[in-house]
CSV table of C-alpha atoms in Angstrom, one decimal:
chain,number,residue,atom,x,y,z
A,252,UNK,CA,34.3,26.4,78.3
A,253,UNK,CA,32.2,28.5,79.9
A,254,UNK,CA,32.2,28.3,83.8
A,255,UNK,CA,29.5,27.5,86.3
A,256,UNK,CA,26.7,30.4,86.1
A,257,UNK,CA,24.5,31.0,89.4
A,258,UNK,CA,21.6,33.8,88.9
A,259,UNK,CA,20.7,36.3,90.3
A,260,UNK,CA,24.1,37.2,92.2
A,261,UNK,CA,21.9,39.3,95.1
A,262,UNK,CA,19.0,38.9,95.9
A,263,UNK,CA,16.2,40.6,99.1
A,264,UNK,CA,13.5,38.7,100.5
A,265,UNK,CA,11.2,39.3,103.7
A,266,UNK,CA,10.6,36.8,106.3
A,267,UNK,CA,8.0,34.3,105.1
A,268,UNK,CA,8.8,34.5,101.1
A,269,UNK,CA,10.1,32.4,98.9
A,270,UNK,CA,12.5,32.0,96.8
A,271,UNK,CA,14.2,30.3,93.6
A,272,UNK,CA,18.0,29.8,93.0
A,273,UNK,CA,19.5,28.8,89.3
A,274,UNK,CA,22.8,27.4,88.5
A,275,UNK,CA,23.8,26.2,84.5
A,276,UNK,CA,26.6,23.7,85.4
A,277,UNK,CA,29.8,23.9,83.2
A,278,UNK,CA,28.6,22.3,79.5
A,279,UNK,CA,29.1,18.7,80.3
A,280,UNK,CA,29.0,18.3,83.5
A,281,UNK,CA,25.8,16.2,84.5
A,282,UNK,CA,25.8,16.7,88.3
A,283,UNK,CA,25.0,19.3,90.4
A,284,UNK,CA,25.3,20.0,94.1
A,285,UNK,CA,24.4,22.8,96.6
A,286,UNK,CA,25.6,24.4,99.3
A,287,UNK,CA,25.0,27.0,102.1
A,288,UNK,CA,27.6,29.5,103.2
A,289,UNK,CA,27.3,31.2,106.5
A,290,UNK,CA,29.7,32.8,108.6
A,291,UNK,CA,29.2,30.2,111.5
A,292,UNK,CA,28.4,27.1,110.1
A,293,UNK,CA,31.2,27.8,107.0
A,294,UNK,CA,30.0,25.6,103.7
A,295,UNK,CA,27.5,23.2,104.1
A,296,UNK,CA,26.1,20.8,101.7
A,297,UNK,CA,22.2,20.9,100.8
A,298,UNK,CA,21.8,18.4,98.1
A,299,UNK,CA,23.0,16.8,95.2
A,300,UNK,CA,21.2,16.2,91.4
A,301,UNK,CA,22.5,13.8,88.3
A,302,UNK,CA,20.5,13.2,85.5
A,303,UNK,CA,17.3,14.7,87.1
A,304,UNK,CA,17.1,12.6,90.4
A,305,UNK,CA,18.7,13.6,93.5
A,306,UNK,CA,21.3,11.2,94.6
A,307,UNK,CA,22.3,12.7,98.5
A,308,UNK,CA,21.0,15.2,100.9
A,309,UNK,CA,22.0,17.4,103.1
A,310,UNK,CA,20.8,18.1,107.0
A,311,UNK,CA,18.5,21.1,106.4
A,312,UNK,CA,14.5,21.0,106.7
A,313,UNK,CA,12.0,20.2,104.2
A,314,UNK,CA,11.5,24.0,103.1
A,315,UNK,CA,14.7,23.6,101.0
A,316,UNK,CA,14.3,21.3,97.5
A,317,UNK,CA,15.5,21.7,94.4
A,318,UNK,CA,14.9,19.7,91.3
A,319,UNK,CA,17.1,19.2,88.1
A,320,UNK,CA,16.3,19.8,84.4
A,321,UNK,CA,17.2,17.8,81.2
A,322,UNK,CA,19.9,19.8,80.0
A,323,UNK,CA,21.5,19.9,83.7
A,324,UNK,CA,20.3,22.8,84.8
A,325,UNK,CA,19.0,23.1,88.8
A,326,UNK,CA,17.0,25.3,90.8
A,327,UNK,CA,16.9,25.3,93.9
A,328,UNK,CA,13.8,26.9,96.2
A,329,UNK,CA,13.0,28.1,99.9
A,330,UNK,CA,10.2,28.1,100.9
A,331,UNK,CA,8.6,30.1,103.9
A,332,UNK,CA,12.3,32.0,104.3
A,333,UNK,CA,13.6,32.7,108.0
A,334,UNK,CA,16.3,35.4,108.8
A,335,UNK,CA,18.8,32.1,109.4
A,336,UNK,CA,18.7,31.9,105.8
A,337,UNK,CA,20.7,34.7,105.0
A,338,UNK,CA,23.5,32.9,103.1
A,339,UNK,CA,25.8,32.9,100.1
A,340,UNK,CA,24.0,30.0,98.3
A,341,UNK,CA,26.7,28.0,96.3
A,342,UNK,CA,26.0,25.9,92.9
A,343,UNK,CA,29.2,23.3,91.6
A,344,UNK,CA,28.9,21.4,89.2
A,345,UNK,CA,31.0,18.2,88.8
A,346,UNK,CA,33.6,16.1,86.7
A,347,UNK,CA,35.2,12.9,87.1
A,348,UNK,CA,38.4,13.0,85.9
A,349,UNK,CA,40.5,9.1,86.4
A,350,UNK,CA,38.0,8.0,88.8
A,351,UNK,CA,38.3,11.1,91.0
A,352,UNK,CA,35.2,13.7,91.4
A,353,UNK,CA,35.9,17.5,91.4
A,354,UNK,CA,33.7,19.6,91.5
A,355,UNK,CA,34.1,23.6,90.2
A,356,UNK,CA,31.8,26.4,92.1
A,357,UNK,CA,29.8,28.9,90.5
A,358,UNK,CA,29.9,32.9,91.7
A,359,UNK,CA,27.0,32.2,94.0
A,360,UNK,CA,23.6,34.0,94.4
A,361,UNK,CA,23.9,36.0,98.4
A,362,UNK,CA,20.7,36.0,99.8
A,363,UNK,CA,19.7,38.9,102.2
A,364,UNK,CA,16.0,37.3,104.7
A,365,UNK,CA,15.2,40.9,106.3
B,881,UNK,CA,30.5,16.8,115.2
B,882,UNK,CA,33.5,18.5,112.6
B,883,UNK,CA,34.8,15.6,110.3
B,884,UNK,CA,37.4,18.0,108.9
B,885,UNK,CA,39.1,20.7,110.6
B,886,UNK,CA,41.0,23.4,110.0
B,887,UNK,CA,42.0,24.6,113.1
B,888,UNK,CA,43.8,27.8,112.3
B,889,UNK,CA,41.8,30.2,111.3
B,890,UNK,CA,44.2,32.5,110.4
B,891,UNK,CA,47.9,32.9,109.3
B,892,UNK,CA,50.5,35.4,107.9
B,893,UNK,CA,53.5,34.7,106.0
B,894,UNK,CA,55.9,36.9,104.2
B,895,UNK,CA,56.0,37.4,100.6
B,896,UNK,CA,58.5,34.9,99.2
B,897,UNK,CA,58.1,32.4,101.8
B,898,UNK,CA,56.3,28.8,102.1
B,899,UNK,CA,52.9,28.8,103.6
B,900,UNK,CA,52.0,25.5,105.3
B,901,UNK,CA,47.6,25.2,106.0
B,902,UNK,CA,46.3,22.3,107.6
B,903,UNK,CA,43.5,20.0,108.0
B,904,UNK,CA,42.4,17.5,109.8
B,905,UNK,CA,39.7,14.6,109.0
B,906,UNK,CA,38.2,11.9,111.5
B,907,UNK,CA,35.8,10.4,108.3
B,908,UNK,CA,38.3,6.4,107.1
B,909,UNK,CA,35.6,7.1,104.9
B,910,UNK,CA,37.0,10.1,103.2
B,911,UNK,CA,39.2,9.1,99.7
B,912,UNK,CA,39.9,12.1,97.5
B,913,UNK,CA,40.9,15.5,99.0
B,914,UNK,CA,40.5,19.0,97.7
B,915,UNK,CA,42.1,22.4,98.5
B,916,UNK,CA,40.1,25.5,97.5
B,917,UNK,CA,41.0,29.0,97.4
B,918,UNK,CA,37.7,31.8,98.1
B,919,UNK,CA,38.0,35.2,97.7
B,920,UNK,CA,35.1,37.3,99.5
B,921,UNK,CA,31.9,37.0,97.7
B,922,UNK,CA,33.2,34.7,95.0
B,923,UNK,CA,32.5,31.3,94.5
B,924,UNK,CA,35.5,28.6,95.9
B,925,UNK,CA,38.2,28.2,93.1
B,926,UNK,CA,39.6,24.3,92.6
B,927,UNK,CA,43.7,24.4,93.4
B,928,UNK,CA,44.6,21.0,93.4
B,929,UNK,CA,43.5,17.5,94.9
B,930,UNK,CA,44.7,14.4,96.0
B,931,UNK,CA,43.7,10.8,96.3
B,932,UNK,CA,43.8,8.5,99.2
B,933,UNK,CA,46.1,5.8,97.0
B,934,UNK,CA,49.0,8.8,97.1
B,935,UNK,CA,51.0,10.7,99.5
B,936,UNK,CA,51.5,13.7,97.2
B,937,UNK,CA,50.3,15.6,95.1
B,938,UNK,CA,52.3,18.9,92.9
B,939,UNK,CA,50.9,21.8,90.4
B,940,UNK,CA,53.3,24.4,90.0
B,941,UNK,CA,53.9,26.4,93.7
B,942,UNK,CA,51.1,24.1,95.1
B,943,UNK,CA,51.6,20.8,96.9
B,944,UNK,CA,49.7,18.8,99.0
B,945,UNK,CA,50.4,15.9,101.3
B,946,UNK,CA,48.7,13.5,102.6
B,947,UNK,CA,49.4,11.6,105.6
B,948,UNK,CA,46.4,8.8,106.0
B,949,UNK,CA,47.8,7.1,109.3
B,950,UNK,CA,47.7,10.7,111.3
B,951,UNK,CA,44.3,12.0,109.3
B,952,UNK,CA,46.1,14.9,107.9
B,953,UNK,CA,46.7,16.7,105.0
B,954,UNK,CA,48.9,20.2,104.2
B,955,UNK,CA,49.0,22.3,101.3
B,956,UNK,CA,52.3,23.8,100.9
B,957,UNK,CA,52.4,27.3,98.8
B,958,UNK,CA,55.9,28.1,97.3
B,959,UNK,CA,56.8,30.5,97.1
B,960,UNK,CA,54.3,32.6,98.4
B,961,UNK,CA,53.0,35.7,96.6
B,962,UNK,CA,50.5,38.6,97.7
B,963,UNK,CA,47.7,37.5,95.0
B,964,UNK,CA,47.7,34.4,97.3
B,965,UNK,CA,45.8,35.8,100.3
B,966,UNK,CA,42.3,34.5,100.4
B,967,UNK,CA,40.6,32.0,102.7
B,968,UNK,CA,42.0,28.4,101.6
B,969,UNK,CA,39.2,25.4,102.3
B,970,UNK,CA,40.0,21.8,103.0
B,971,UNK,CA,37.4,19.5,101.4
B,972,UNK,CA,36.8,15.9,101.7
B,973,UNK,CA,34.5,13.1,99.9
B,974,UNK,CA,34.1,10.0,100.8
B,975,UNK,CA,33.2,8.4,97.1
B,976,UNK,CA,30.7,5.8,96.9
B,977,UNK,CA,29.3,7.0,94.1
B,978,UNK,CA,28.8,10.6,96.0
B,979,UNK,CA,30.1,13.9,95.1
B,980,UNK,CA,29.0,15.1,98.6
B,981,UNK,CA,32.0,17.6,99.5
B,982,UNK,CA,32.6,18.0,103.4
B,983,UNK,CA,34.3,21.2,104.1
B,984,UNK,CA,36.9,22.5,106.9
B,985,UNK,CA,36.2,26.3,107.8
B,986,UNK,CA,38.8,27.7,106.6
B,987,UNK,CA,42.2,29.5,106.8
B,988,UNK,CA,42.2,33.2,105.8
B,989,UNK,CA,46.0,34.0,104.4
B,990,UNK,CA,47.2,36.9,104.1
B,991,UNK,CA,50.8,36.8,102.4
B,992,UNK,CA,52.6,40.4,103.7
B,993,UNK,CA,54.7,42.1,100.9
């Protein structure tokens, strides 16, 4: 099977842009979570998406969302983007194997705010 | 307010050895337990995982242990190899129909030839 696929890999905004993040979760797999990597704060989760509605959120303003398609794929968007949010922006997607939930990370999209 | 820890941020073991990480959690909350290895600019990989209903957990050189009176957890690498340096997260969820991960900061190790 095909693994988690996060595009693009890099990306180069300016202060006050937006932007959209996309992650195809391993075939399957019908939820799909995000998370923020930063040097400081380490990995932090954003939200979480199954079957289209999101289920749990993270503690991060209103300018981040995301939204989930049909076939599982998510996007996620920033809106109105700060320097802060200079991150390696994490997709994984999510099985439950016995009961337990693991959940297998894409590459990542980095995300330079200049 | 850190519900897990990983409070070394750093260790260095010789080639052959056992390396022992660590991590803390403060969440009774937390059931099922994950150790992930990162390489830089990659996403995490899944090593191996553990529920709250056992006290340990083997694939291959990996092991963890869980200790649920104490809050603690250890992955034990043996033996270790150089291919095995990376930064090692901790995770945590807490179930209840979540998949919400909770991650420690890490433990960059570097395994010396």
């Amino acid at each position: 099977k095909a693994g988690v696929t996060q595009t693009p890999r890099y990306l180069i905004k300016t202060r006050g842009q937006q932007v959209t993040l996309s992650c195809s979760p391993i075939s399957g797999h019908r939820s799909v979570s995000w998370y923020q990597q930063t040097p400081g704060q380490g990995l932090q989760f954003l939200f979480e998406y199954f079957s289209e509605t999101q289920r749990n959120k993270g503690n991060f303003p209103g300018r981040f969302s995301g939204r989930q398609f049909s076939n599982s794929r998510s996007e996620m968007n920033v809106s109105t983007l700060e320097l802060g949010d200079s991150a390696l922006y994490l997709c994984a997607s999510s099985l439950i194997q016995g009961g337990l939930k693991t959940q297998y990370f894409g590459p990542g999209t980095r995300l330079l705010v200049l | 307010d850190q519900q897990v820890k990983q409070n070394s941020p750093s260790l260095s073991v010789q080639e052959g050895r056992i390396s022992i990480l660590n991590c803390d959690y403060t969440n009774s909350m937390f059931d099922y337990f994950l150790w992930y290895k990162k390489y830089p600019a990659e996403g995490p990989t899944f090593l191996i995982s553990i529920s709250s209903i056992k006290d340990k957990n083997e694939d291959g050189r990996f092991t963890v242990f869980l200790n649920k009176s104490a809050k603690h957890l250890s992955l034990h690498i043996v033996p270790s190899q150089p291919g095995d340096s990376a930064v090692y997260f901790c995770a945590a969820n807490s179930g209840a129909g979540s998949y919400q991960l909770t991650f420690g900061k890490g433990t960059k190790l570097s395994v010396i030839p």
